[in-house]
Short mmCIF file of C-alpha atoms in Angstrom, two decimals:
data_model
loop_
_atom_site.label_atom_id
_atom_site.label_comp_id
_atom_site.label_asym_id
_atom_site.label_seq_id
_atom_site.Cartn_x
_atom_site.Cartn_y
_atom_site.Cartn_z
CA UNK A 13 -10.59 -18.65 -1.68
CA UNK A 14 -8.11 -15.93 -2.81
CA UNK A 15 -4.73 -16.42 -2.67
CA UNK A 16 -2.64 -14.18 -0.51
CA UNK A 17 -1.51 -10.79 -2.27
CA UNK A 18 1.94 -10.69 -3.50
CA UNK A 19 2.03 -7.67 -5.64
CA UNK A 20 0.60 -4.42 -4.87
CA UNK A 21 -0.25 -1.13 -6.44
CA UNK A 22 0.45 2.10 -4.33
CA UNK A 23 -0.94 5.40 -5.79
CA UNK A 24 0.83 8.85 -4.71
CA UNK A 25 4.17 8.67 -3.65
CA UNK A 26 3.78 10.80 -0.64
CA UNK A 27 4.69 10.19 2.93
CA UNK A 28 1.74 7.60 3.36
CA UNK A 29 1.89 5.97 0.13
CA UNK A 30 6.04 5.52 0.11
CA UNK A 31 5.43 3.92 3.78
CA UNK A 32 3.21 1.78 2.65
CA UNK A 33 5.83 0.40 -0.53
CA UNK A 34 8.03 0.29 1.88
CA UNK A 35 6.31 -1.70 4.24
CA UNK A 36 5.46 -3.94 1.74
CA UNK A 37 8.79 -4.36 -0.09
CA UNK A 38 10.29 -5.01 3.18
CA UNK A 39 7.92 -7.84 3.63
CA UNK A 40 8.78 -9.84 0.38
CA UNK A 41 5.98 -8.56 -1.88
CA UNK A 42 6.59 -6.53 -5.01
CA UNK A 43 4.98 -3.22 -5.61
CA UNK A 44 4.35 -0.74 -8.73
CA UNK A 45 4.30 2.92 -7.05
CA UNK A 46 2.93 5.69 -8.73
CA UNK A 47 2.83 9.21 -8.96
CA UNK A 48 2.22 11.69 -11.92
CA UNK A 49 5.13 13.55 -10.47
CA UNK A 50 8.59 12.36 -10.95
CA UNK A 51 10.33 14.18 -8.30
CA UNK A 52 8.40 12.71 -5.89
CA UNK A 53 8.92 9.18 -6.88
CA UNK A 54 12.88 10.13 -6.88
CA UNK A 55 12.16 11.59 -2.96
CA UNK A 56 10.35 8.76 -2.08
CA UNK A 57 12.83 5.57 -3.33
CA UNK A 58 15.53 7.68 -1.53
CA UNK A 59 13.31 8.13 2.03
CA UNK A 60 12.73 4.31 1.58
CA UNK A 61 16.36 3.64 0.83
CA UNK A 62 17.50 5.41 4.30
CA UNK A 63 14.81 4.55 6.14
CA UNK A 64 15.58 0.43 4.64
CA UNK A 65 18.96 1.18 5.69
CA UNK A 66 18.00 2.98 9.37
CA UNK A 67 16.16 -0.41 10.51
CA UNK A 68 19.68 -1.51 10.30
CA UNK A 69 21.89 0.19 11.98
CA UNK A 70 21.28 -1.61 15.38
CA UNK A 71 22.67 -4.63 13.76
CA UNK A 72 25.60 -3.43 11.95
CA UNK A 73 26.61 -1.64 15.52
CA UNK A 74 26.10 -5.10 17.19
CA UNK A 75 27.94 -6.50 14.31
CA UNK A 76 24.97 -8.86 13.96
CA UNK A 77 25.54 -8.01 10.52
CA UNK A 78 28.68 -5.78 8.26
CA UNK A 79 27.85 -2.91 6.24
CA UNK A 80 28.22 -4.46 2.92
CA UNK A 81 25.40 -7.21 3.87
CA UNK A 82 23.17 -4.43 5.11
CA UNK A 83 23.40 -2.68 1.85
CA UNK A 84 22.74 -5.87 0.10
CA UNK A 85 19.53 -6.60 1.99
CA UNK A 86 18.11 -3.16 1.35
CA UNK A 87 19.15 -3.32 -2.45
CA UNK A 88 17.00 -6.29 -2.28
CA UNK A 89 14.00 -4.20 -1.03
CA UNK A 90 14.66 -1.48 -3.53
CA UNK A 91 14.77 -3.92 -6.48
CA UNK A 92 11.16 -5.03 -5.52
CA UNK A 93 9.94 -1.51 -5.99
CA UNK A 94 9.17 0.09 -9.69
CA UNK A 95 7.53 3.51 -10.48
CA UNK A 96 5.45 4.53 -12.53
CA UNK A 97 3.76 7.81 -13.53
CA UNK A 98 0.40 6.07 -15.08
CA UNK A 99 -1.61 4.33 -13.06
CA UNK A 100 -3.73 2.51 -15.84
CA UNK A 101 0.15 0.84 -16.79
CA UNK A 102 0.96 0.32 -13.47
CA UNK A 103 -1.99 -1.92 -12.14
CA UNK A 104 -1.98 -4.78 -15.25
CA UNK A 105 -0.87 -7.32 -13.04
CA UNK A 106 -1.55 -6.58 -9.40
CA UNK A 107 -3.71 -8.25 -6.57
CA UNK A 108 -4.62 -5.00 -4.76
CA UNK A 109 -4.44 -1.51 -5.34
CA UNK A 110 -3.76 0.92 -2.41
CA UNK A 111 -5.22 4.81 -3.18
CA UNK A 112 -2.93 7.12 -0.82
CA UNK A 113 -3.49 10.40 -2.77
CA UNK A 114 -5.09 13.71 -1.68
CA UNK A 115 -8.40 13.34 0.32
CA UNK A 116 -10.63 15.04 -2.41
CA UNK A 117 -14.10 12.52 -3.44
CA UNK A 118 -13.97 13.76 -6.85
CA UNK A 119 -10.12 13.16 -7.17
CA UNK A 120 -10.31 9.80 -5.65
CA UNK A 121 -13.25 8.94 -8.18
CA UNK A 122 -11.21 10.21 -10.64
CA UNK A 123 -8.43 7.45 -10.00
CA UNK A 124 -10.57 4.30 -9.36
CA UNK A 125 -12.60 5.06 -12.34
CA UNK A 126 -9.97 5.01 -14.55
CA UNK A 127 -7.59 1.70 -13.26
CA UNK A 128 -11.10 0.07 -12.57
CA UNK A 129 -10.80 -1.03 -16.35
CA UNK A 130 -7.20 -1.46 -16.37
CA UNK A 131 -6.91 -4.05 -13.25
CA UNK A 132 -7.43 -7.41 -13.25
CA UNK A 133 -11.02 -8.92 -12.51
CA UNK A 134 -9.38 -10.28 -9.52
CA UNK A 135 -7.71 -7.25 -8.09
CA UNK A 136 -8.98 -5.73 -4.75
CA UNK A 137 -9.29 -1.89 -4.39
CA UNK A 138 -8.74 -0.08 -1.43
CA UNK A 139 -8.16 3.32 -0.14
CA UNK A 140 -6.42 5.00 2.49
CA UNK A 141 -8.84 8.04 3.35
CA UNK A 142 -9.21 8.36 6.86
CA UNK A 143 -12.12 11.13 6.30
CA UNK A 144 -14.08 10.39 3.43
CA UNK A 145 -16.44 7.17 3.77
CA UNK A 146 -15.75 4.19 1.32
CA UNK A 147 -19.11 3.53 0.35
CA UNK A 148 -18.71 7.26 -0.86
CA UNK A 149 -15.47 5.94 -3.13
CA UNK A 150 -16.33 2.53 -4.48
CA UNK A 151 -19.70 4.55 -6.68
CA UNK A 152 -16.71 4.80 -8.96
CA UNK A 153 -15.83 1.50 -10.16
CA UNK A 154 -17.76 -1.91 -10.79
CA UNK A 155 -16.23 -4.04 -8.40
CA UNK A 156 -17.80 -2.81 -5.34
CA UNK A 157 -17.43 -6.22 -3.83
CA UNK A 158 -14.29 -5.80 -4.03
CA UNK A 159 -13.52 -2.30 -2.08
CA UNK A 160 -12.40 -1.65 1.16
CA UNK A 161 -10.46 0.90 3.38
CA UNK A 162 -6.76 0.29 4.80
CA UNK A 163 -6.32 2.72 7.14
CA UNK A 164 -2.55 3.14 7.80
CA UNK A 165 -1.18 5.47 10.10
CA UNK A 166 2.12 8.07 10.18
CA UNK A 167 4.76 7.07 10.22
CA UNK A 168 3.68 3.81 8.80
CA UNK A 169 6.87 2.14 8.84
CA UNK A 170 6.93 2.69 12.63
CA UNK A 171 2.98 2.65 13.33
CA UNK A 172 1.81 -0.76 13.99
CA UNK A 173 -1.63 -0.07 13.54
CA UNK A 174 -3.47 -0.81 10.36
CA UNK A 175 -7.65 0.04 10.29
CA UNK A 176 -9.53 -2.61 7.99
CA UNK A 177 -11.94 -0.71 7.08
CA UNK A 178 -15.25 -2.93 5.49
CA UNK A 179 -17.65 -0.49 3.35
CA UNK A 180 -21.10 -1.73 3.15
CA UNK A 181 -20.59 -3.88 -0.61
CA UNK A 182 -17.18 -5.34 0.57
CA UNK A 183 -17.10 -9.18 0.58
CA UNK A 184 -15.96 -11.33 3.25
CA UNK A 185 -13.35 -12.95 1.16
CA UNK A 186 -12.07 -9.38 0.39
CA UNK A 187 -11.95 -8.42 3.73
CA UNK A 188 -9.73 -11.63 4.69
CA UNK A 189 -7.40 -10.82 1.98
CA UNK A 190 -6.88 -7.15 3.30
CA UNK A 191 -6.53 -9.11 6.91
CA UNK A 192 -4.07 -11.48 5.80
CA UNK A 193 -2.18 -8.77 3.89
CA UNK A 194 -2.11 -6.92 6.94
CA UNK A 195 -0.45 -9.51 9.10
CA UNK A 196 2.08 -10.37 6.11
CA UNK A 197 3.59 -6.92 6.39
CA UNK A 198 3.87 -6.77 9.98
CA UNK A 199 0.54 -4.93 11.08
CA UNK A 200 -1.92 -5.33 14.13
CA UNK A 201 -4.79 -5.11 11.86
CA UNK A 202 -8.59 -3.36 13.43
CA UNK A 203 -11.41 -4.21 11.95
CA UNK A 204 -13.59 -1.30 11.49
CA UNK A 205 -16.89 -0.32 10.06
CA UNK A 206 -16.95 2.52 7.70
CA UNK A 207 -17.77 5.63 9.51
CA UNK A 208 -16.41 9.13 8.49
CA UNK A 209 -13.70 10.31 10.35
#
């Protein structure tokens, strides 16, 4: 059996994919996010940093907790987060790789294909389309058994709902990691079957 996922790859550094570091840093696990761009890796730590820091202002109003300690806890978050512009660097020592980048086939194909070499044997792939079919993705890459959708939804630091999505190659013990995952960083996860759309 696989053990749980504690470090993740997040490609594109978007709205999606900087929810879904964030979502993940906030639940304990570390995560390499990547972007070719720069600037949006700089706009996404500092929409994680408020939005880190928003999820506590009930608390320091309460004075459940001061300022100072608030800052502290999301400095902790930050730290678990490092960018990267290349993905190939970026997935050498991950347990699953989440694809949140434009919803263009050949694009995607482009990615997989080219971290599909650079990940770990052990590494799950999975991408967040939510209009392109994942049996349509995973023709890039070897480890089809391995390959799955996680659906997330926007905002996904506020949207509880995460789609599990299981293409028709996906393994059973892939599809319980993604499940487990799911639940570690807070999700009501759906188990879906992969139809487009």
């Amino acid at each position: 059996k696989m053990s749980r996922i504690s470090k993740v790859a997040v490609i594109g550094g978007g709205l999606m994919g900087s929810g879904i570091a964030q979502v993940s840093a906030a639940a304990g696990l570390k995560v390499n996010l990547i972007d070719v761009k720069e600037a949006i890796l700089k706009t996404a730590m500092s929409t994680i940093e408020k939005n880190v820091f928003r999820g506590y202002k009930k608390s320091i109003e309460s004075k459940k907790i001061d300022e100072a300690s608030a800052r502290q806890e999301v400095d902790k978050i930050l730290a678990r987060i490092n960018c990267h512009a290349k993905a190939e660097d970026a997935v050498s020592d991950v347990d699953l790789v989440i694809e949140a980048a434009t919803e263009n086939l050949s694009i995607k194909h482009k990615i997989f294909a080219s971290i599909d070499k650079a990940a770990p044997a052990h590494t799950i792939f999975a991408s967040n389309t939510s209009s392109i079919q994942i049996k349509d993705i995973c023709t890039a890459v070897n480890r089809t058994d391995r390959f799955a959708g996680l659906h997330f939804f926007n905002p996904v630091p506020v949207m509880k709902l995460l789609e599990v999505v299981r293409g028709p190659t996906t393994s059973d013990e892939t599809f319980n990691a993604l499940l487990d995952y799911g639940k570690d960083i807070g999700k009501t996860t759906v188990k879906c079957k992969d139809t487009p759309g």
